[in-house]
Amino acid sequence: MVELKTDTSIDAMYEAGQVVARALTAARQAADVGVSLLELDEVAHDVLREAGATSPFLGYRPSFAPTPFPAVLCVSVNDAIVHGVPDRYRLRDGDLVSIDFGAELGGWVGDSALSFVVGTPRAADLRLIETAERALAAGIEAAVVGNRIGDIAHAIGTICRGAGYGIPDGFGGHGIGRRMHEDPGVPNEGRPGRGMRLRHGMVLAIEPMVVAGGGDDFHAAPDGWTLKTNDGSRAAHAEHTVAITDSGPRILTAR
């Protein structure tokens, strides 16, 4: 069931979203050659503490996971697509890093992600990241009252496939509100004019993921959480929490 949020609730979700935005900005600024993934997680955790917020990631255990997630920040490096578990790995020059973060404040949740390169970037990595960001922007542009979920999916998929990139099979965005994952699902590929009609008060986490090698297949790392490309190529991820309103899409996690 899809819960329509009131304007007051959307304002409250914006406050949670801004905690997410601050944490991602802080983690991005802290990321440098030699910095460990655990150190990035601690930077994000500090933002939560300062805001009086909690983490919907820490301790989260969906049906596919062998253990509860042990951190507040997902950090996925190079061929890791999403759900990367922070560990003692220290960033190296040229690493492509995707960070995904959520915050719960006042009973409402925000969720967002971004990708970047540490140190000297490869041109191919910059194109990959730029495509993920363009796909996110296209999905948000389609997130208007009267459109359908398929319009968002089609907008994202057109950008990603047009660039020759893969789209991880079965993963995409989702509704969000009191819980991190709510109805409806928001695929990263689909047919326009299909699916649930968008209404004022719906809030969606829109999150394209792209695989440089062009394939859609992936596998779980031994930690049971980190999803990695089967062909070993790099991946990028971009995400915002977006409210559907009569005046247009409102990005609640805008940085």
CSV table of C-alpha atoms in Angstrom, one decimal:
chain,number,residue,atom,x,y,z
A,1,MET,CA,0.0,0.0,0.0
A,2,VAL,CA,1.3,3.5,-0.9
A,3,GLU,CA,1.0,6.1,1.8
A,4,LEU,CA,0.5,9.7,0.6
A,5,LYS,CA,2.3,12.2,2.8
A,6,THR,CA,0.8,15.5,3.9
A,7,ASP,CA,2.7,18.7,3.1
A,8,THR,CA,3.7,18.9,6.8
A,9,SER,CA,5.1,15.4,6.6
A,10,ILE,CA,7.0,16.2,3.5
A,11,ASP,CA,8.5,19.2,5.3
A,12,ALA,CA,9.6,16.8,8.1
A,13,MET,CA,11.1,14.4,5.6
A,14,TYR,CA,13.1,17.3,4.2
A,15,GLU,CA,14.7,17.8,7.6
A,16,ALA,CA,15.7,14.1,7.6
A,17,GLY,CA,16.9,14.5,4.1
A,18,GLN,CA,19.1,17.4,5.0
A,19,VAL,CA,20.9,15.2,7.6
A,20,VAL,CA,21.5,12.8,4.8
A,21,ALA,CA,22.9,15.5,2.6
A,22,ARG,CA,25.2,16.8,5.3
A,23,ALA,CA,26.6,13.3,6.0
A,24,LEU,CA,27.2,12.5,2.3
A,25,THR,CA,29.0,15.9,1.9
A,26,ALA,CA,31.1,15.3,5.0
A,27,ALA,CA,32.0,11.7,3.9
A,28,ARG,CA,32.8,12.9,0.4
A,29,GLN,CA,35.1,15.7,1.7
A,30,ALA,CA,36.9,13.2,4.0
A,31,ALA,CA,37.5,10.7,1.3
A,32,ASP,CA,41.1,10.8,0.2
A,33,VAL,CA,44.0,8.5,-0.6
A,34,GLY,CA,44.9,6.5,2.5
A,35,VAL,CA,41.6,7.0,4.3
A,36,SER,CA,39.9,3.8,5.3
A,37,LEU,CA,36.2,3.0,4.6
A,38,LEU,CA,35.6,2.6,8.4
A,39,GLU,CA,36.8,6.2,8.8
A,40,LEU,CA,34.3,7.4,6.3
A,41,ASP,CA,31.6,5.5,8.2
A,42,GLU,CA,32.6,7.3,11.4
A,43,VAL,CA,32.4,10.7,9.7
A,44,ALA,CA,28.8,9.9,8.6
A,45,HIS,CA,28.0,8.6,12.1
A,46,ASP,CA,29.2,11.8,13.6
A,47,VAL,CA,26.7,13.8,11.5
A,48,LEU,CA,23.9,11.5,12.8
A,49,ARG,CA,24.9,12.1,16.4
A,50,GLU,CA,25.1,15.9,16.0
A,51,ALA,CA,21.6,15.9,14.4
A,52,GLY,CA,20.1,13.7,17.0
A,53,ALA,CA,19.1,11.3,14.2
A,54,THR,CA,19.4,7.5,13.9
A,55,SER,CA,20.4,5.2,11.1
A,56,PRO,CA,17.9,3.0,9.1
A,57,PHE,CA,21.0,1.1,7.7
A,58,LEU,CA,22.6,0.0,11.0
A,59,GLY,CA,21.2,-3.4,12.0
A,60,TYR,CA,19.0,-3.6,8.9
A,61,ARG,CA,18.5,-7.2,7.8
A,62,PRO,CA,16.3,-7.9,4.7
A,63,SER,CA,15.5,-11.4,3.6
A,64,PHE,CA,18.6,-11.8,1.4
A,65,ALA,CA,21.1,-10.7,4.0
A,66,PRO,CA,23.0,-13.3,6.1
A,67,THR,CA,23.6,-10.8,8.9
A,68,PRO,CA,22.4,-7.3,10.0
A,69,PHE,CA,24.2,-4.5,8.2
A,70,PRO,CA,27.0,-3.4,10.5
A,71,ALA,CA,27.4,0.3,9.6
A,72,VAL,CA,25.6,3.6,8.9
A,73,LEU,CA,27.2,4.1,5.5
A,74,CYS,CA,27.3,1.9,2.5
A,75,VAL,CA,30.7,2.3,0.7
A,76,SER,CA,31.1,0.5,-2.6
A,77,VAL,CA,34.5,0.7,-4.4
A,78,ASN,CA,35.3,0.1,-8.1
A,79,ASP,CA,33.4,-3.1,-9.2
A,80,ALA,CA,31.1,-2.9,-6.1
A,81,ILE,CA,27.7,-1.6,-7.2
A,82,VAL,CA,25.8,-1.1,-3.9
A,83,HIS,CA,25.6,-2.2,-0.3
A,84,GLY,CA,29.3,-2.1,0.3
A,85,VAL,CA,30.3,-2.9,3.9
A,86,PRO,CA,32.9,-0.4,5.3
A,87,ASP,CA,36.1,-2.2,6.4
A,88,ARG,CA,39.8,-1.4,6.9
A,89,TYR,CA,40.4,-1.0,3.1
A,90,ARG,CA,42.3,2.3,2.5
A,91,LEU,CA,41.4,4.3,-0.6
A,92,ARG,CA,43.8,4.4,-3.4
A,93,ASP,CA,44.4,6.9,-6.1
A,94,GLY,CA,41.9,6.5,-8.9
A,95,ASP,CA,39.3,4.5,-6.8
A,96,LEU,CA,35.7,5.0,-7.9
A,97,VAL,CA,33.6,5.2,-4.7
A,98,SER,CA,29.8,5.1,-4.3
A,99,ILE,CA,28.5,6.1,-0.9
A,100,ASP,CA,24.8,5.6,0.2
A,101,PHE,CA,23.4,6.9,3.4
A,102,GLY,CA,20.1,7.1,5.3
A,103,ALA,CA,18.9,9.0,8.3
A,104,GLU,CA,15.8,8.8,10.5
A,105,LEU,CA,14.7,12.0,12.2
A,106,GLY,CA,11.4,12.6,13.9
A,107,GLY,CA,10.1,9.3,12.6
A,108,TRP,CA,10.8,10.1,9.0
A,109,VAL,CA,13.5,8.7,6.7
A,110,GLY,CA,15.8,10.2,4.0
A,111,ASP,CA,18.0,8.2,1.6
A,112,SER,CA,20.6,9.4,-0.9
A,113,ALA,CA,23.7,8.3,-2.7
A,114,LEU,CA,26.5,9.7,-4.9
A,115,SER,CA,29.6,8.5,-6.7
A,116,PHE,CA,33.1,10.1,-7.1
A,117,VAL,CA,36.7,9.3,-7.8
A,118,VAL,CA,39.5,9.6,-5.2
A,119,GLY,CA,42.6,11.3,-6.5
A,120,THR,CA,43.3,11.2,-10.3
A,121,PRO,CA,40.2,10.2,-12.2
A,122,ARG,CA,39.9,8.1,-15.3
A,123,ALA,CA,37.9,9.7,-18.1
A,124,ALA,CA,35.8,6.5,-18.4
A,125,ASP,CA,34.9,6.7,-14.7
A,126,LEU,CA,33.8,10.4,-15.0
A,127,ARG,CA,31.6,9.4,-17.9
A,128,LEU,CA,30.1,6.6,-15.9
A,129,ILE,CA,29.3,8.9,-12.9
A,130,GLU,CA,28.0,11.6,-15.2
A,131,THR,CA,25.6,9.1,-16.8
A,132,ALA,CA,24.3,8.0,-13.4
A,133,GLU,CA,23.7,11.6,-12.5
A,134,ARG,CA,22.0,12.4,-15.8
A,135,ALA,CA,19.8,9.3,-15.4
A,136,LEU,CA,18.8,10.5,-11.9
A,137,ALA,CA,18.0,14.0,-13.2
A,138,ALA,CA,15.9,12.4,-16.0
A,139,GLY,CA,14.0,10.2,-13.5
A,140,ILE,CA,13.3,13.2,-11.2
A,141,GLU,CA,12.1,15.3,-14.2
A,142,ALA,CA,9.6,12.5,-15.0
A,143,ALA,CA,8.4,12.4,-11.3
A,144,VAL,CA,5.4,14.6,-11.8
A,145,VAL,CA,1.7,14.3,-10.9
A,146,GLY,CA,-0.1,12.4,-13.6
A,147,ASN,CA,2.8,10.5,-14.9
A,148,ARG,CA,3.4,6.8,-14.0
A,149,ILE,CA,6.2,4.8,-12.4
A,150,GLY,CA,7.0,3.5,-15.8
A,151,ASP,CA,7.8,7.0,-17.0
A,152,ILE,CA,10.4,7.4,-14.4
A,153,ALA,CA,11.8,3.9,-15.2
A,154,HIS,CA,11.9,4.7,-18.9
A,155,ALA,CA,13.6,8.0,-18.4
A,156,ILE,CA,16.4,6.4,-16.4
A,157,GLY,CA,16.8,3.3,-18.6
A,158,THR,CA,17.0,5.4,-21.8
A,159,ILE,CA,19.9,7.4,-20.5
A,160,CYS,CA,21.8,4.3,-19.1
A,161,ARG,CA,21.3,2.0,-22.1
A,162,GLY,CA,21.9,4.9,-24.5
A,163,ALA,CA,25.4,5.2,-23.0
A,164,GLY,CA,26.0,1.5,-23.4
A,165,TYR,CA,26.0,0.7,-19.7
A,166,GLY,CA,24.4,-2.2,-17.8
A,167,ILE,CA,21.6,-1.9,-15.3
A,168,PRO,CA,21.8,-4.3,-12.3
A,169,ASP,CA,18.9,-6.7,-12.8
A,170,GLY,CA,16.2,-6.4,-10.1
A,171,PHE,CA,17.5,-3.4,-8.3
A,172,GLY,CA,16.1,0.1,-8.3
A,173,GLY,CA,14.3,2.7,-6.3
A,174,HIS,CA,11.5,2.5,-3.8
A,175,GLY,CA,8.9,4.4,-1.8
A,176,ILE,CA,10.1,5.9,1.4
A,177,GLY,CA,8.6,7.5,4.5
A,178,ARG,CA,8.2,6.1,8.0
A,179,ARG,CA,10.3,3.2,6.7
A,180,MET,CA,13.3,3.1,4.4
A,181,HIS,CA,11.6,0.8,1.9
A,182,GLU,CA,8.0,1.3,1.2
A,183,ASP,CA,5.7,0.8,-1.8
A,184,PRO,CA,6.0,1.3,-4.7
A,185,GLY,CA,9.1,-0.1,-6.3
A,186,VAL,CA,10.8,2.2,-8.9
A,187,PRO,CA,12.6,0.2,-11.6
A,188,ASN,CA,15.6,1.6,-13.4
A,189,GLU,CA,14.2,0.4,-16.7
A,190,GLY,CA,10.6,0.1,-18.0
A,191,ARG,CA,7.9,1.2,-20.5
A,192,PRO,CA,6.4,4.7,-20.4
A,193,GLY,CA,2.8,5.0,-19.5
A,194,ARG,CA,2.8,1.8,-17.4
A,195,GLY,CA,2.6,1.3,-13.6
A,196,MET,CA,1.1,3.2,-10.8
A,197,ARG,CA,0.0,6.8,-11.5
A,198,LEU,CA,2.0,9.5,-9.6
A,199,ARG,CA,0.0,11.6,-7.1
A,200,HIS,CA,0.7,14.5,-4.9
A,201,GLY,CA,2.2,13.3,-1.6
A,202,MET,CA,4.0,10.2,-2.9
A,203,VAL,CA,7.7,10.2,-1.9
A,204,LEU,CA,10.2,8.1,-3.8
A,205,ALA,CA,13.9,7.2,-3.5
A,206,ILE,CA,15.0,7.3,-7.2
A,207,GLU,CA,18.3,5.6,-7.7
A,208,PRO,CA,19.9,4.6,-11.0
A,209,MET,CA,22.9,2.2,-10.9
A,210,VAL,CA,25.1,1.8,-14.0
A,211,VAL,CA,27.7,-0.9,-14.9
A,212,ALA,CA,30.5,0.2,-17.2
A,213,GLY,CA,30.9,-3.2,-18.9
A,214,GLY,CA,27.3,-3.2,-20.2
A,215,GLY,CA,26.2,-6.3,-18.4
A,216,ASP,CA,23.4,-6.6,-15.9
A,217,ASP,CA,24.6,-9.5,-13.9
A,218,PHE,CA,26.2,-9.3,-10.4
A,219,HIS,CA,27.0,-11.5,-7.4
A,220,ALA,CA,27.3,-11.0,-3.7
A,221,ALA,CA,30.7,-10.8,-2.1
A,222,PRO,CA,31.6,-13.1,0.8
A,223,ASP,CA,30.2,-10.6,3.3
A,224,GLY,CA,26.8,-11.3,1.9
A,225,TRP,CA,26.0,-7.7,1.4
A,226,THR,CA,28.3,-6.1,-1.2
A,227,LEU,CA,27.0,-6.6,-4.7
A,228,LYS,CA,29.8,-6.7,-7.4
A,229,THR,CA,29.7,-6.8,-11.1
A,230,ASN,CA,30.2,-10.2,-12.7
A,231,ASP,CA,32.6,-8.8,-15.4
A,232,GLY,CA,34.7,-6.9,-12.9
A,233,SER,CA,33.9,-3.6,-14.5
A,234,ARG,CA,33.2,-0.5,-12.5
A,235,ALA,CA,29.8,0.8,-11.3
A,236,ALA,CA,28.3,4.1,-10.2
A,237,HIS,CA,25.2,4.9,-8.2
A,238,ALA,CA,23.2,8.2,-7.8
A,239,GLU,CA,20.1,8.6,-5.6
A,240,HIS,CA,17.8,11.3,-4.1
A,241,THR,CA,14.6,11.2,-2.0
A,242,VAL,CA,12.0,13.0,-4.1
A,243,ALA,CA,8.5,14.2,-3.1
A,244,ILE,CA,5.8,14.3,-5.9
A,245,THR,CA,3.9,17.5,-5.5
A,246,ASP,CA,1.4,19.5,-7.5
A,247,SER,CA,4.1,22.2,-8.0
A,248,GLY,CA,6.7,19.6,-9.3
A,249,PRO,CA,9.2,17.2,-7.9
A,250,ARG,CA,10.8,18.4,-4.6
A,251,ILE,CA,14.3,16.9,-3.9
A,252,LEU,CA,14.4,16.3,-0.1
A,253,THR,CA,18.0,15.2,0.0
A,254,ALA,CA,19.4,18.1,-2.2
A,255,ARG,CA,23.0,18.9,-1.3
